[in-house]
Short mmCIF file of C-alpha atoms in Angstrom, two decimals:
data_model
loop_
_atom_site.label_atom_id
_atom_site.label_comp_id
_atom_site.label_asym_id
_atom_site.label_seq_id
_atom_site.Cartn_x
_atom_site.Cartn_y
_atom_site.Cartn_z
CA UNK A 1 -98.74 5.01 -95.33
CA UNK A 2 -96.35 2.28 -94.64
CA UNK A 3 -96.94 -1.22 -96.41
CA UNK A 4 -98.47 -3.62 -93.91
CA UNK A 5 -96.80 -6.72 -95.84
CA UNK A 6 -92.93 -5.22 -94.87
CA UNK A 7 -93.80 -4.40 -91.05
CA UNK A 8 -91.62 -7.00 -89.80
CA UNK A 9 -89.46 -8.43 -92.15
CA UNK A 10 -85.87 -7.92 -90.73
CA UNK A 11 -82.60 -9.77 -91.60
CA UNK A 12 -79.93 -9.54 -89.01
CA UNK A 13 -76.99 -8.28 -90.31
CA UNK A 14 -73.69 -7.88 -88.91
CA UNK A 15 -71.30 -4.61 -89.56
CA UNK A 16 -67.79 -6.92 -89.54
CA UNK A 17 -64.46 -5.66 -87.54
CA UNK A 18 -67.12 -3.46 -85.56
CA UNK A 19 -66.41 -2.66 -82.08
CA UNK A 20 -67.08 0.93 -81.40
CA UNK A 21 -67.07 3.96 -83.97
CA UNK A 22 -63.64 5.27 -83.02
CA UNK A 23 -61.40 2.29 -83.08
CA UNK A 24 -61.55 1.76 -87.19
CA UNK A 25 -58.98 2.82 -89.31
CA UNK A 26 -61.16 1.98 -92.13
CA UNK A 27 -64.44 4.51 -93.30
CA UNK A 28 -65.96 1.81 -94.95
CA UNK A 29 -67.11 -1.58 -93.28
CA UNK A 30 -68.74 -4.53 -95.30
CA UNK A 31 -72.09 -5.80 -93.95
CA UNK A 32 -72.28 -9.89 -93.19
CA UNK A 33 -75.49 -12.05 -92.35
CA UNK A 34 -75.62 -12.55 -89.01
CA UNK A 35 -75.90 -16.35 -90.05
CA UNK A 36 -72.98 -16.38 -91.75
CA UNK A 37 -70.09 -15.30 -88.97
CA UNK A 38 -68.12 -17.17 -85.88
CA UNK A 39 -69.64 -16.84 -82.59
CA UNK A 40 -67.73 -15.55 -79.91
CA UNK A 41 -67.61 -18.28 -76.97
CA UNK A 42 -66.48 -16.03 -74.53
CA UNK A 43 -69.53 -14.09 -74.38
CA UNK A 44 -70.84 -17.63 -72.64
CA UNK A 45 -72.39 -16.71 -69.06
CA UNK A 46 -70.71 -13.37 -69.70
CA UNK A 47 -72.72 -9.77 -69.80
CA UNK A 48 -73.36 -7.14 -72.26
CA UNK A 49 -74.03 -3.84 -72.74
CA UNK A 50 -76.97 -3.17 -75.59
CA UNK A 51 -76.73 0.04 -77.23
CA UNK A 52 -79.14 1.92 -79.53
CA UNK A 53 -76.41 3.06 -82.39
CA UNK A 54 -78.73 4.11 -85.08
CA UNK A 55 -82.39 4.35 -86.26
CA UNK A 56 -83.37 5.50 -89.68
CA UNK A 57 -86.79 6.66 -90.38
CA UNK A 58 -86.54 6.53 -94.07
CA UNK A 59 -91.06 5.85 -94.81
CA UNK A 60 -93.25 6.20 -91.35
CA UNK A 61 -96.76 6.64 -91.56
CA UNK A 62 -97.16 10.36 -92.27
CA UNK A 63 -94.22 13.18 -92.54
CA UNK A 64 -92.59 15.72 -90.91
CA UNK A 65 -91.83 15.40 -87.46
CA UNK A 66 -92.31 11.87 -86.23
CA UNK A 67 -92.53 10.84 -82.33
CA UNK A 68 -91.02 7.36 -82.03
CA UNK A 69 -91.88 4.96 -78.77
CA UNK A 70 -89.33 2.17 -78.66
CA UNK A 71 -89.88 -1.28 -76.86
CA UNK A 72 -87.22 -3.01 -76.29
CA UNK A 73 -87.11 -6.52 -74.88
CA UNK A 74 -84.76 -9.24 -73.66
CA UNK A 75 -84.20 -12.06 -71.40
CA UNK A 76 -82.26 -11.67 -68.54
CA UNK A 77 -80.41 -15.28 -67.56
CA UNK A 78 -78.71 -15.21 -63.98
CA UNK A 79 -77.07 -18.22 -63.62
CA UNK A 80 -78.75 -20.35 -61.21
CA UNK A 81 -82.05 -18.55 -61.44
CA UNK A 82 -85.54 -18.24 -63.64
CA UNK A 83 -84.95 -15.99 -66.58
CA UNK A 84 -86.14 -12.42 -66.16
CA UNK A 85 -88.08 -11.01 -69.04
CA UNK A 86 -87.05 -7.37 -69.55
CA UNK A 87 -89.13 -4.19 -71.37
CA UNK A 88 -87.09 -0.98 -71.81
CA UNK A 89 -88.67 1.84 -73.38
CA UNK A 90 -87.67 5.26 -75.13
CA UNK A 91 -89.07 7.78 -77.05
CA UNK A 92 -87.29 10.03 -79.96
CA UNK A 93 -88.63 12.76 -82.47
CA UNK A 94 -87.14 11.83 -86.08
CA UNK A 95 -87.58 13.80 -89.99
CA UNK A 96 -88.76 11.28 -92.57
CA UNK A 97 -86.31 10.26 -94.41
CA UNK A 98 -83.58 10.53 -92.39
CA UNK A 99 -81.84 9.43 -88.93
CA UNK A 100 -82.47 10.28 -85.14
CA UNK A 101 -79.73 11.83 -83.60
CA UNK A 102 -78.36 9.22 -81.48
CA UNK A 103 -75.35 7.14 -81.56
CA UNK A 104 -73.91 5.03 -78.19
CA UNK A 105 -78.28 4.73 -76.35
CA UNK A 106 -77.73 2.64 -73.38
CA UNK A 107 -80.30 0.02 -73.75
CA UNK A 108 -79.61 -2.81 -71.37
CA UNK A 109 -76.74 -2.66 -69.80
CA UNK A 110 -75.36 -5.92 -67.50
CA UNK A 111 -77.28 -8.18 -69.53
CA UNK A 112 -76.69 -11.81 -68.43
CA UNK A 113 -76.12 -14.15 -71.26
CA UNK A 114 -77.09 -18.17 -70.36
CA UNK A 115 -75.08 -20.90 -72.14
CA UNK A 116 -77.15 -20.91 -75.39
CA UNK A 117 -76.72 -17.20 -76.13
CA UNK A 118 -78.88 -13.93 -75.47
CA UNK A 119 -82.18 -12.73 -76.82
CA UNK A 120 -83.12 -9.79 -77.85
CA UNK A 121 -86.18 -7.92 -79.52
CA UNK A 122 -87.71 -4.26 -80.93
CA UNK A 123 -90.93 -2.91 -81.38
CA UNK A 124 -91.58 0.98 -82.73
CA UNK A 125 -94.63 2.88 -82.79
CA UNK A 126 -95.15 5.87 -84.42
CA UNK A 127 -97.02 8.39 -82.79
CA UNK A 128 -99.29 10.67 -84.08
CA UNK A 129 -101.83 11.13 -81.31
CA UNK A 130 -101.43 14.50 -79.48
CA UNK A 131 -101.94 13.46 -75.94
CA UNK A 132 -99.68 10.61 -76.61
CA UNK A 133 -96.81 12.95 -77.39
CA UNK A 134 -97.24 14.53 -74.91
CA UNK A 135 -97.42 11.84 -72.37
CA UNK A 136 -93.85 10.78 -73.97
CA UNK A 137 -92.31 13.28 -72.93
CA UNK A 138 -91.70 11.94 -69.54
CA UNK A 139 -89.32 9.29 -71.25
CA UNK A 140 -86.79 11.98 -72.13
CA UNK A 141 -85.94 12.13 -68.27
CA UNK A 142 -82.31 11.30 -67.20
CA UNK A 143 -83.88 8.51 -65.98
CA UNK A 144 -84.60 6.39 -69.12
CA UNK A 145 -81.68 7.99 -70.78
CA UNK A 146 -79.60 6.17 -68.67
CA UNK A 147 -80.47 2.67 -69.72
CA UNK A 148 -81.91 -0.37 -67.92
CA UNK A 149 -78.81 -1.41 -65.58
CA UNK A 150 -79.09 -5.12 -64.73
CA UNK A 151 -77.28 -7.18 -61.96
CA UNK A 152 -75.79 -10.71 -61.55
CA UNK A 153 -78.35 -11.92 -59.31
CA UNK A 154 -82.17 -11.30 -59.69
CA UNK A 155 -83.99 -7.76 -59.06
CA UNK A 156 -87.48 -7.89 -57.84
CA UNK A 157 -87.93 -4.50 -58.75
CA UNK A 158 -87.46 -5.54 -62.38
CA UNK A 159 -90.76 -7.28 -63.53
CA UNK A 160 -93.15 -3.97 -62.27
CA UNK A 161 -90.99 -2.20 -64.18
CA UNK A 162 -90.94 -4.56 -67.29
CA UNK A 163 -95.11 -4.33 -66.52
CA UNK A 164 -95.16 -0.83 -67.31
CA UNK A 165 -93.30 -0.86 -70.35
CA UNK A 166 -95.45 -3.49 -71.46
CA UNK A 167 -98.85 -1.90 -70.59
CA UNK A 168 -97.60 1.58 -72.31
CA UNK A 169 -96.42 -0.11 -75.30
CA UNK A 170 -99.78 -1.66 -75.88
CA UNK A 171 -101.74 1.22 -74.74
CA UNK A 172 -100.32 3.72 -77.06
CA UNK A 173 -100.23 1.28 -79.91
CA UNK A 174 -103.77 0.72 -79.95
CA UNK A 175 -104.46 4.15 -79.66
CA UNK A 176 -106.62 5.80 -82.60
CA UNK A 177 -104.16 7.35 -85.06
CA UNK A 178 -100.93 5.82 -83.38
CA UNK A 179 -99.53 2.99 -85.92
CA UNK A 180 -96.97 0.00 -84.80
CA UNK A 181 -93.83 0.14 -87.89
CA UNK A 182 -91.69 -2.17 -87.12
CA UNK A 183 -91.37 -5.09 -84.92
CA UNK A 184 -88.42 -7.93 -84.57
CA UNK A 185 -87.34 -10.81 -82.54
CA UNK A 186 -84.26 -12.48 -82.53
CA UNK A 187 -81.67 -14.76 -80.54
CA UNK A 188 -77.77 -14.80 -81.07
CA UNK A 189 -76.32 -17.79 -80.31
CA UNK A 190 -73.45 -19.57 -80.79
CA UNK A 191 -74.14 -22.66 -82.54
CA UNK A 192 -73.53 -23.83 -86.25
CA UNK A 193 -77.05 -23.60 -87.17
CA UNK A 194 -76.67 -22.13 -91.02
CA UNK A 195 -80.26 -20.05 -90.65
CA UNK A 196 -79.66 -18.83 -87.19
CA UNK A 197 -77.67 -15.45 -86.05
CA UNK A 198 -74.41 -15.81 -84.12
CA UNK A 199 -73.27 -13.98 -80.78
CA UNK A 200 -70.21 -11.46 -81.23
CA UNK A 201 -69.25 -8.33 -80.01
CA UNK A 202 -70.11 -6.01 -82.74
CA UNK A 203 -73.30 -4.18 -84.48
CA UNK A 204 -76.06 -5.64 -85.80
CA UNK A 205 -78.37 -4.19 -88.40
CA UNK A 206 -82.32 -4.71 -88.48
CA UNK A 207 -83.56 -3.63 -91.80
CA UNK A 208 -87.14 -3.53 -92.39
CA UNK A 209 -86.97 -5.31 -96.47
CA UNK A 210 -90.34 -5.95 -98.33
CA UNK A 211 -90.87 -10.03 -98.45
CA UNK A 212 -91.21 -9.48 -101.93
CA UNK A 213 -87.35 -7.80 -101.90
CA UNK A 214 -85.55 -10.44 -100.39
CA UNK A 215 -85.64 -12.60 -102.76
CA UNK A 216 -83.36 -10.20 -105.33
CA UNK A 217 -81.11 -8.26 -102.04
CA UNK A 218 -77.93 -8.52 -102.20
CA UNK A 219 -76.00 -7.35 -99.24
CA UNK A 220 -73.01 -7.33 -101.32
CA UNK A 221 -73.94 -3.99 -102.93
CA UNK A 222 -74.46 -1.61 -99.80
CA UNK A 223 -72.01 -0.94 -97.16
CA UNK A 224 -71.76 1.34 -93.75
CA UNK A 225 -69.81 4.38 -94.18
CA UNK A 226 -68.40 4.95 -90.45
CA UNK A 227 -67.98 9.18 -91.51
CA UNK A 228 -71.83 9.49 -92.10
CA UNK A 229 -72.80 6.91 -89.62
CA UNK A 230 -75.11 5.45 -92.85
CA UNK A 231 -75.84 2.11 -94.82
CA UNK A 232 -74.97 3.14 -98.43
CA UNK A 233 -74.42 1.93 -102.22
CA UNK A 234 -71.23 0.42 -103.06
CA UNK A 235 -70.96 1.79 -106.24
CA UNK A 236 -72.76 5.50 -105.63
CA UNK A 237 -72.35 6.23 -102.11
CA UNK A 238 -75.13 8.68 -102.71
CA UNK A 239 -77.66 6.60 -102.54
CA UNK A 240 -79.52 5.65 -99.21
CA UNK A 241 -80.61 2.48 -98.50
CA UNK A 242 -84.46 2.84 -98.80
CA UNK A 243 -85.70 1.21 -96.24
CA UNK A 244 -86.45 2.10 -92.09
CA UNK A 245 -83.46 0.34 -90.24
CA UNK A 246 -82.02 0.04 -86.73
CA UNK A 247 -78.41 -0.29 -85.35
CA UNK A 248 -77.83 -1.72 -82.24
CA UNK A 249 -74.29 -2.68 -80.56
CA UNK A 250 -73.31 -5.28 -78.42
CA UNK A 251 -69.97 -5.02 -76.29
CA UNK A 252 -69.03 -6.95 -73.37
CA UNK A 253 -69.32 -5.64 -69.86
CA UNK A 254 -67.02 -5.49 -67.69
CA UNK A 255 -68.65 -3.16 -64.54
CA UNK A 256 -69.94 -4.81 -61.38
#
């Protein structure tokens, strides 16, 4: 079983230098709060792409195989409209103790950012339930793999869809045997606000760290090794970091 009391405790990192996996030099890149970087001001009114770069199942309820629903979330802000509130799920099969073979997921891609920055949020159920697997498997269509493309003006189409993904998030989660792991909320913004999370191009790392943990991390021991794709000690690159984590990149977009 997965501790209740570290279910949604996630600092927002950021992987410095990052911009995609194949324009480093460098295998090794140092991890930075999120709090503690410059904000990019061009990303102001501009739009991103989201991508799903990594997700470590290192302790899910059970073991062996695990089936994975993802809920993503955002807000949507086209200038001189209401925001749009935006669900986008997925679904992936992942070992314990170890990573799901993706690298690059569309999530959202087009996302308008407003003035004040973007916001962004993940939930993950694990599911056990048989029926509920199965039902998943419609979300490994060509469809979802293809991401949630956004607009610069508003899509009525949008909020049925973001319905859905709401309802079946729920649903599924509140199924018998079906357990929610990890859940985070966050904005990236671009003020000077020392316990807030800044807006760059770049990836940003959700790790799921017991409350009681925190306290004695220190971020200066564990780095991402680009070759392995992996979060690992500084001084015995070995060694794992222990804990369920999720990568997710943020580049602008330049399409129409």
């Amino acid at each position: 079983m997965v501790d209740s009391s570290v279910s949604r405790r996630f600092p927002i990192i950021h992987l410095k230098n990052r911009r995609t996996f194949t324009l480093f030099t460098t295998k090794i890149l140092p991890i930075a709060h999120a709090g503690g970087m410059s904000a990019n001001p061009q990303l102001k009114n501009a739009r991103l792409r989201i991508t799903l770069n990594h997700l470590r199942v290192a302790r899910y309820p059970g073991s062996g195989i695990h089936h994975i629903l993802l809920d993503f979330s955002a807000r949507n802000q086209v200038q001189g409209s209401a925001e749009e509130a935006l669900h986008f799920n997925m679904a992936f099969r992942g070992y314990e103790g170890e990573a799901v073979a993706t690298i690059g997921y569309p999530i959202f891609i087009g996302l308008n950012v407003g003035p004040d920055g973007v916001y962004f949020g993940c939930k993950t159920v694990n599911v056990q339930n048989d029926d509920d697997q199965k039902f998943l498997e419609f979300l490994d269509s060509e469809v979802f793999k293809a991401g949630l493309r956004l607009v610069s003006t508003l899509q009525p189409a949008i909020a049925p869809l973001t319905g859905v993904a709401v309802g079946l998030t729920k649903s599924i989660a509140q199924r018998h045997q079906n357990v929610s792991v990890q859940e985070f909320f966050m904005g990236l913004d671009f003020s000077n606000d020392p316990t807030g999370a800044r807006l760059a191009e770049g990836s940003y790392l959700a790790v799921q760290i017991p409350q009681s943990e925190q306290l004695i991390w220190d971020w200066d021991e564990w780095q991402f090794d680009r070759s392995s794709g992996l979060v690992v000690n500084k001084e015995n690159p070995s060694q794992l970091i222990p804990y369920n984590y999720i990568i997710f990149g943020v580049t602008k977009y330049e399409g129409a």
